[in-house]
């Protein structure tokens, strides 16, 4: 069972000042504000090691998919196949950031990969900034935190920039108009780039003028929803097109085929398995279109807009639970390496109404 420590909470006014206005559950709360989930240093290091090892497996898995031409199995739009091949060959060092969703890691449960949000990961403000502010507000507790997310992504911007024009590369940042969470996330990324003295601009996706020459364009918009997109040939997209391979949940089956002995992988296949399993859609998001199945009986399911995508079947794993029966999932951010963790808690199928839970490390 997870352990907690009481803390002084961030106020509603402080949360509003950070722009965190989009996520409220039925009682009006934004996050678990008055407690930290306690980790040991060994548990934090285990998350770091797991994410780094899993990322290396994803790189090998992507190379395998390209070599064997398995794009259709991963439900990749045919119009993006050549773009992805070219991207994987020439843009490997330009993956800005992603987020691994992991079960276990606390309460003596083994760490298992649930999925990789490699293309358009959220929870950035909560993980990079909010939980760090909560730590500073409670510094008398003398806790640590596995949280170098802001600094790591900022350094990744510099690394990416130097591959073109040094610190004179121009970055354009875009989100869709009308979705506040995405706008705040993109503006935070722009702040990370600005912190390194890089040249930046922001424009809503619908209003981008690609006649203006930018060296890099970060768009918080799924690659699978823009199969006919043609970028300015002088502009490098962030995250690059090859991250769509990582985003596809079909990669979970590829990894299990390649690394069946990995302690981090659950049995996963493109057809139903004998074990109790979770049926997911290749590009499903926010807990939508999920089925939990045992002995051919659907125990629990969620509806959504992703039923058009192919399915993958992943062995069921029981998440860590607290005494109220709520489920916990770790989100480990990766930017040039594993760089921080935050947690979500909610129902057995975690969706976009689950709460963010910050953590502290006992020194």
Protein backbone atom coordinates (compact mmCIF):
# COMPACT_ATOMS: atom_id res chain seq x y z
CA UNK A 1 0.00 0.00 0.00
CA UNK A 2 1.42 3.43 -0.91
CA UNK A 3 2.68 5.64 1.93
CA UNK A 4 1.83 9.33 2.23
CA UNK A 5 2.92 12.36 4.21
CA UNK A 6 0.78 15.40 4.93
CA UNK A 7 1.96 18.68 3.40
CA UNK A 8 0.92 22.31 3.21
CA UNK A 9 -1.09 22.51 -0.02
CA UNK A 10 -0.87 24.91 -2.89
CA UNK A 11 -3.80 27.30 -2.76
CA UNK A 12 -6.41 27.62 -5.49
CA UNK A 13 -5.00 31.07 -6.21
CA UNK A 14 -1.50 29.65 -6.70
CA UNK A 15 -2.84 26.95 -9.02
CA UNK A 16 -4.83 29.49 -11.01
CA UNK A 17 -1.74 31.69 -11.32
CA UNK A 18 0.07 28.79 -13.00
CA UNK A 19 -2.78 28.43 -15.47
CA UNK A 20 -3.98 25.10 -14.09
CA UNK A 21 -7.68 25.68 -14.73
CA UNK A 22 -8.81 22.78 -16.92
CA UNK A 23 -8.97 19.76 -14.67
CA UNK A 24 -11.48 19.56 -11.85
CA UNK A 25 -13.19 16.49 -10.50
CA UNK A 26 -16.71 16.47 -9.08
CA UNK A 27 -15.76 18.18 -5.82
CA UNK A 28 -13.84 20.96 -7.54
CA UNK A 29 -10.31 19.76 -6.69
CA UNK A 30 -7.46 19.98 -9.15
CA UNK A 31 -4.95 17.51 -7.69
CA UNK A 32 -4.20 15.70 -4.47
CA UNK A 33 -3.03 18.93 -2.85
CA UNK A 34 -2.33 18.07 0.78
CA UNK A 35 -0.23 14.88 0.56
CA UNK A 36 2.94 13.57 -1.02
CA UNK A 37 3.28 9.95 -2.07
CA UNK A 38 6.50 8.85 -0.41
CA UNK A 39 9.22 7.10 -2.39
CA UNK A 40 12.55 5.72 -1.28
CA UNK A 41 15.70 6.64 -3.17
CA UNK A 42 15.89 3.04 -4.40
CA UNK A 43 12.34 3.22 -5.79
CA UNK A 44 13.08 6.48 -7.60
CA UNK A 45 16.27 5.02 -9.07
CA UNK A 46 14.33 1.94 -10.19
CA UNK A 47 11.91 4.14 -12.18
CA UNK A 48 14.85 5.94 -13.78
CA UNK A 49 16.59 2.70 -14.75
CA UNK A 50 13.36 1.18 -16.08
CA UNK A 51 12.56 4.14 -18.33
CA UNK A 52 16.09 4.28 -19.74
CA UNK A 53 16.10 0.55 -20.50
CA UNK A 54 12.61 0.64 -22.01
CA UNK A 55 13.54 3.56 -24.27
CA UNK A 56 16.47 1.59 -25.65
CA UNK A 57 14.06 -1.26 -26.41
CA UNK A 58 11.78 1.15 -28.27
CA UNK A 59 14.68 2.26 -30.45
CA UNK A 60 15.45 -1.36 -31.29
CA UNK A 61 11.76 -2.07 -31.85
CA UNK A 62 11.38 0.83 -34.26
CA UNK A 63 14.39 -0.34 -36.28
CA UNK A 64 12.82 -3.80 -36.43
CA UNK A 65 9.46 -2.45 -37.63
CA UNK A 66 11.17 -0.48 -40.38
CA UNK A 67 13.38 -3.39 -41.44
CA UNK A 68 10.44 -5.83 -41.58
CA UNK A 69 7.97 -3.27 -42.98
CA UNK A 70 5.47 -3.83 -40.15
CA UNK A 71 3.79 -0.42 -40.41
CA UNK A 72 0.37 -1.86 -41.17
CA UNK A 73 0.48 -4.02 -38.03
CA UNK A 74 0.99 -0.81 -36.01
CA UNK A 75 -1.88 0.91 -37.88
CA UNK A 76 0.46 3.57 -39.28
CA UNK A 77 -1.17 5.65 -42.08
CA UNK A 78 0.36 4.61 -45.40
CA UNK A 79 0.95 8.24 -46.34
CA UNK A 80 3.31 8.63 -43.35
CA UNK A 81 5.46 5.54 -43.90
CA UNK A 82 8.16 7.19 -46.00
CA UNK A 83 8.17 10.24 -43.75
CA UNK A 84 8.72 7.99 -40.73
CA UNK A 85 11.51 6.04 -42.41
CA UNK A 86 13.30 9.26 -43.31
CA UNK A 87 12.69 10.71 -39.86
CA UNK A 88 14.09 7.66 -38.05
CA UNK A 89 17.21 7.83 -40.20
CA UNK A 90 17.91 11.57 -39.92
CA UNK A 91 16.14 12.83 -36.75
CA UNK A 92 16.94 10.25 -34.07
CA UNK A 93 18.50 12.82 -31.75
CA UNK A 94 15.57 15.20 -31.97
CA UNK A 95 12.95 13.46 -29.82
CA UNK A 96 12.15 16.28 -27.41
CA UNK A 97 10.28 14.42 -24.69
CA UNK A 98 7.83 11.63 -23.91
CA UNK A 99 6.16 10.00 -20.90
CA UNK A 100 6.19 6.34 -19.90
CA UNK A 101 3.13 5.09 -18.01
CA UNK A 102 4.24 2.36 -15.61
CA UNK A 103 2.52 0.17 -13.06
CA UNK A 104 4.22 -0.94 -9.85
CA UNK A 105 7.46 0.47 -8.48
CA UNK A 106 6.00 0.94 -5.01
CA UNK A 107 4.42 -1.41 -2.50
CA UNK A 108 6.97 -4.06 -3.61
CA UNK A 109 5.25 -4.45 -6.99
CA UNK A 110 7.39 -4.97 -10.08
CA UNK A 111 7.60 -2.12 -12.59
CA UNK A 112 5.70 -2.92 -15.79
CA UNK A 113 5.29 -0.86 -18.95
CA UNK A 114 1.67 0.08 -19.65
CA UNK A 115 2.33 2.36 -22.64
CA UNK A 116 4.52 5.15 -23.96
CA UNK A 117 3.09 8.61 -24.66
CA UNK A 118 5.87 9.50 -27.06
CA UNK A 119 4.27 12.00 -29.44
CA UNK A 120 1.95 14.32 -27.47
CA UNK A 121 2.42 13.69 -23.73
CA UNK A 122 0.52 15.77 -21.19
CA UNK A 123 0.90 16.14 -17.37
CA UNK A 124 3.93 18.35 -18.02
CA UNK A 125 2.89 21.34 -15.91
CA UNK A 126 1.89 19.12 -13.01
CA UNK A 127 5.02 16.98 -13.11
CA UNK A 128 7.69 19.56 -13.97
CA UNK A 129 6.46 22.62 -12.09
CA UNK A 130 3.61 22.05 -9.67
CA UNK A 131 5.08 19.23 -7.64
CA UNK A 132 8.38 21.11 -7.44
CA UNK A 133 6.55 24.14 -6.04
CA UNK A 134 4.84 21.86 -3.53
CA UNK A 135 8.27 20.58 -2.48
CA UNK A 136 9.58 24.11 -1.97
CA UNK A 137 6.49 25.06 -0.01
CA UNK A 138 7.23 22.15 2.35
CA UNK A 139 11.01 22.37 2.52
CA UNK A 140 10.99 21.88 6.30
CA UNK A 141 10.12 18.22 5.64
CA UNK A 142 13.58 17.82 4.06
CA UNK A 143 12.35 15.59 1.25
CA UNK A 144 13.89 15.09 -2.16
CA UNK A 145 12.20 14.58 -5.51
CA UNK A 146 12.98 12.75 -8.76
CA UNK A 147 12.22 15.77 -10.91
CA UNK A 148 14.70 17.28 -13.37
CA UNK A 149 12.05 17.57 -16.08
CA UNK A 150 12.28 21.32 -16.72
CA UNK A 151 16.06 21.33 -16.84
CA UNK A 152 16.29 18.18 -18.96
CA UNK A 153 13.87 19.37 -21.62
CA UNK A 154 15.53 22.79 -21.66
CA UNK A 155 18.91 21.13 -22.30
CA UNK A 156 17.34 18.93 -24.97
CA UNK A 157 16.19 22.07 -26.77
CA UNK A 158 19.79 23.29 -26.81
CA UNK A 159 21.07 19.94 -28.06
CA UNK A 160 18.48 19.94 -30.84
CA UNK A 161 19.13 23.58 -31.72
CA UNK A 162 22.86 23.04 -32.10
CA UNK A 163 22.22 20.46 -34.80
CA UNK A 164 21.14 23.28 -37.12
CA UNK A 165 22.19 26.81 -36.27
CA UNK A 166 23.60 26.63 -32.78
CA UNK A 167 21.70 28.89 -30.42
CA UNK A 168 20.31 30.88 -33.35
CA UNK A 169 17.78 28.25 -34.40
CA UNK A 170 14.20 29.55 -34.53
CA UNK A 171 11.47 27.53 -32.79
CA UNK A 172 7.75 27.79 -33.47
CA UNK A 173 5.34 26.42 -30.84
CA UNK A 174 1.72 25.54 -31.65
CA UNK A 175 -1.40 24.12 -30.06
CA UNK A 176 -5.02 23.92 -31.14
CA UNK A 177 -7.11 26.98 -30.31
CA UNK A 178 -9.65 26.47 -27.54
CA UNK A 179 -7.95 23.67 -25.56
CA UNK A 180 -6.47 25.37 -22.52
CA UNK A 181 -4.48 22.39 -21.23
CA UNK A 182 -2.63 22.09 -24.52
CA UNK A 183 -1.99 25.84 -24.78
CA UNK A 184 -0.50 25.95 -21.27
CA UNK A 185 1.62 22.87 -21.97
CA UNK A 186 3.01 24.38 -25.17
CA UNK A 187 3.68 27.75 -23.52
CA UNK A 188 5.58 25.93 -20.77
CA UNK A 189 7.73 24.24 -23.40
CA UNK A 190 8.35 27.61 -24.99
CA UNK A 191 9.45 28.93 -21.58
CA UNK A 192 11.90 26.03 -21.33
CA UNK A 193 13.42 27.00 -24.67
CA UNK A 194 13.47 30.70 -23.71
CA UNK A 195 15.31 29.83 -20.48
CA UNK A 196 18.24 28.80 -22.69
CA UNK A 197 18.20 32.00 -24.72
CA UNK A 198 16.66 30.37 -27.79
CA UNK A 199 14.56 32.26 -30.34
CA UNK A 200 10.87 31.33 -30.07
CA UNK A 201 7.40 32.24 -31.31
CA UNK A 202 3.89 30.91 -30.61
CA UNK A 203 0.95 30.54 -33.00
CA UNK A 204 -2.22 28.48 -32.87
CA UNK A 205 -2.06 25.51 -35.21
CA UNK A 206 -4.92 26.81 -37.31
CA UNK A 207 -3.10 30.10 -37.90
CA UNK A 208 0.45 28.93 -38.66
CA UNK A 209 2.08 30.55 -41.65
CA UNK A 210 4.62 28.02 -42.86
CA UNK A 211 5.88 30.47 -45.44
CA UNK A 212 7.80 31.95 -42.51
CA UNK A 213 10.99 29.95 -42.12
CA UNK A 214 11.42 28.23 -38.77
CA UNK A 215 14.15 25.70 -38.03
CA UNK A 216 11.96 23.69 -35.66
CA UNK A 217 8.22 23.46 -35.12
CA UNK A 218 6.75 21.88 -31.99
CA UNK A 219 3.10 21.03 -32.55
CA UNK A 220 1.02 19.47 -29.77
CA UNK A 221 -1.10 17.54 -32.23
CA UNK A 222 -1.10 13.77 -32.94
CA UNK A 223 0.81 12.62 -36.00
CA UNK A 224 -1.85 10.00 -36.78
CA UNK A 225 -4.39 12.81 -37.25
CA UNK A 226 -2.30 14.63 -39.85
CA UNK A 227 -1.46 11.92 -42.42
CA UNK A 228 -1.44 14.31 -45.37
CA UNK A 229 0.62 17.02 -43.72
CA UNK A 230 3.51 18.48 -45.69
CA UNK A 231 5.98 20.50 -43.67
CA UNK A 232 8.22 23.23 -45.01
CA UNK A 233 11.28 21.25 -46.09
CA UNK A 234 13.52 23.55 -44.05
CA UNK A 235 11.52 22.96 -40.85
CA UNK A 236 12.12 20.00 -38.53
CA UNK A 237 9.03 18.79 -36.68
CA UNK A 238 9.08 18.18 -32.94
CA UNK A 239 8.36 15.57 -31.86
CA UNK A 240 9.69 13.94 -35.07
CA UNK A 241 7.48 11.73 -37.24
CA UNK A 242 9.19 8.51 -36.13
CA UNK A 243 7.79 8.98 -32.61
CA UNK A 244 4.45 7.85 -34.07
CA UNK A 245 5.95 4.34 -34.07
CA UNK A 246 6.61 4.69 -30.35
CA UNK A 247 3.13 6.14 -29.77
CA UNK A 248 1.39 3.15 -31.40
CA UNK A 249 0.39 0.59 -28.78
CA UNK A 250 1.21 -2.05 -31.39
CA UNK A 251 4.82 -1.47 -30.39
CA UNK A 252 4.00 -3.18 -27.07
CA UNK A 253 3.49 -6.43 -29.00
CA UNK A 254 6.67 -5.87 -31.02
CA UNK A 255 8.72 -5.31 -27.87
CA UNK A 256 7.34 -8.43 -26.24
CA UNK A 257 8.26 -10.43 -29.35
CA UNK A 258 11.80 -9.04 -29.29
CA UNK A 259 12.39 -8.98 -25.53
CA UNK A 260 10.12 -11.62 -23.95
CA UNK A 261 12.42 -12.00 -20.94
CA UNK A 262 12.41 -8.30 -20.02
CA UNK A 263 11.13 -7.80 -16.46
CA UNK A 264 9.42 -4.58 -17.58
CA UNK A 265 7.20 -6.02 -20.31
CA UNK A 266 3.76 -7.59 -20.05
CA UNK A 267 2.76 -10.31 -22.49
CA UNK A 268 1.21 -8.49 -25.45
CA UNK A 269 0.00 -9.66 -28.86
CA UNK A 270 -1.98 -8.58 -31.90
CA UNK A 271 -4.58 -11.30 -31.18
CA UNK A 272 -6.32 -12.19 -27.89
CA UNK A 273 -4.18 -14.06 -25.36
CA UNK A 274 -5.19 -16.75 -22.86
CA UNK A 275 -4.38 -14.67 -19.82
CA UNK A 276 -6.65 -11.98 -18.42
CA UNK A 277 -5.95 -9.05 -20.72
CA UNK A 278 -6.59 -5.41 -21.54
CA UNK A 279 -7.74 -4.69 -25.08
CA UNK A 280 -6.47 -1.32 -26.29
CA UNK A 281 -6.70 0.61 -29.53
CA UNK A 282 -3.45 1.50 -31.28
CA UNK A 283 -3.91 5.24 -30.87
CA UNK A 284 -6.46 5.35 -28.07
CA UNK A 285 -6.03 8.11 -25.51
CA UNK A 286 -7.23 9.12 -22.04
CA UNK A 287 -8.50 5.67 -21.11
CA UNK A 288 -11.04 5.52 -23.95
CA UNK A 289 -12.04 2.33 -25.82
CA UNK A 290 -10.52 0.01 -23.22
CA UNK A 291 -11.81 -3.47 -22.34
CA UNK A 292 -10.68 -5.68 -19.46
CA UNK A 293 -11.35 -9.30 -20.45
CA UNK A 294 -11.07 -12.63 -18.65
CA UNK A 295 -12.22 -16.01 -19.98
CA UNK A 296 -13.76 -14.21 -22.98
CA UNK A 297 -15.95 -12.14 -20.65
CA UNK A 298 -15.70 -8.34 -20.66
CA UNK A 299 -15.34 -7.33 -17.01
CA UNK A 300 -15.08 -3.59 -17.59
CA UNK A 301 -15.01 -1.28 -20.59
CA UNK A 302 -14.97 2.35 -21.60
CA UNK A 303 -16.42 3.98 -24.71
CA UNK A 304 -14.67 6.49 -26.92
CA UNK A 305 -13.83 7.71 -30.38
CA UNK A 306 -10.94 5.36 -31.17
CA UNK A 307 -12.75 2.15 -32.17
CA UNK A 308 -11.68 2.67 -35.81
CA UNK A 309 -8.10 1.72 -34.90
CA UNK A 310 -6.78 -1.82 -34.70
CA UNK A 311 -6.54 -3.49 -31.29
CA UNK A 312 -3.68 -4.88 -29.24
CA UNK A 313 -4.04 -7.29 -26.29
CA UNK A 314 -1.89 -6.72 -23.19
CA UNK A 315 -1.70 -8.97 -20.15
CA UNK A 316 -3.61 -7.48 -17.22
CA UNK A 317 -1.64 -6.24 -14.23
CA UNK A 318 -3.13 -5.04 -10.97
CA UNK A 319 -1.99 -1.50 -10.19
CA UNK A 320 -0.91 -0.37 -6.73
CA UNK A 321 -3.99 0.50 -4.66
CA UNK A 322 -4.57 2.49 -1.47
CA UNK A 323 -6.93 1.64 1.38
CA UNK A 324 -9.82 3.36 -0.44
CA UNK A 325 -9.22 1.10 -3.44
CA UNK A 326 -7.94 3.81 -5.78
CA UNK A 327 -5.38 2.80 -8.40
CA UNK A 328 -1.95 4.43 -8.90
CA UNK A 329 0.14 4.72 -12.06
CA UNK A 330 3.58 6.29 -12.40
CA UNK A 331 4.36 8.66 -15.25
CA UNK A 332 8.11 8.84 -15.93
CA UNK A 333 9.22 11.61 -18.30
CA UNK A 334 12.03 11.01 -20.76
CA UNK A 335 14.08 13.75 -22.44
CA UNK A 336 17.51 12.54 -23.46
CA UNK A 337 17.15 10.22 -20.46
CA UNK A 338 14.67 9.56 -17.68
CA UNK A 339 14.22 12.84 -15.84
CA UNK A 340 11.27 12.78 -13.44
CA UNK A 341 8.15 11.06 -12.16
CA UNK A 342 4.64 11.99 -11.12
CA UNK A 343 1.63 9.82 -10.34
CA UNK A 344 -2.01 9.57 -11.28
CA UNK A 345 -4.70 7.93 -9.23
CA UNK A 346 -8.24 7.00 -10.11
CA UNK A 347 -10.41 4.09 -11.19
CA UNK A 348 -9.18 0.76 -12.56
CA UNK A 349 -9.16 2.29 -16.03
CA UNK A 350 -7.43 5.62 -15.55
CA UNK A 351 -8.93 8.41 -17.66
CA UNK A 352 -8.55 12.18 -18.05
CA UNK A 353 -10.44 12.76 -14.79
CA UNK A 354 -7.86 10.97 -12.67
CA UNK A 355 -5.98 13.05 -10.10
CA UNK A 356 -2.34 14.05 -10.21
CA UNK A 357 -0.33 12.97 -7.16
CA UNK A 358 3.02 14.56 -6.37
CA UNK A 359 5.79 12.68 -4.63
CA UNK A 360 8.57 13.16 -2.13
CA UNK A 361 11.70 11.08 -1.54
CA UNK A 362 12.84 10.21 1.95
CA UNK A 363 16.51 11.24 2.24
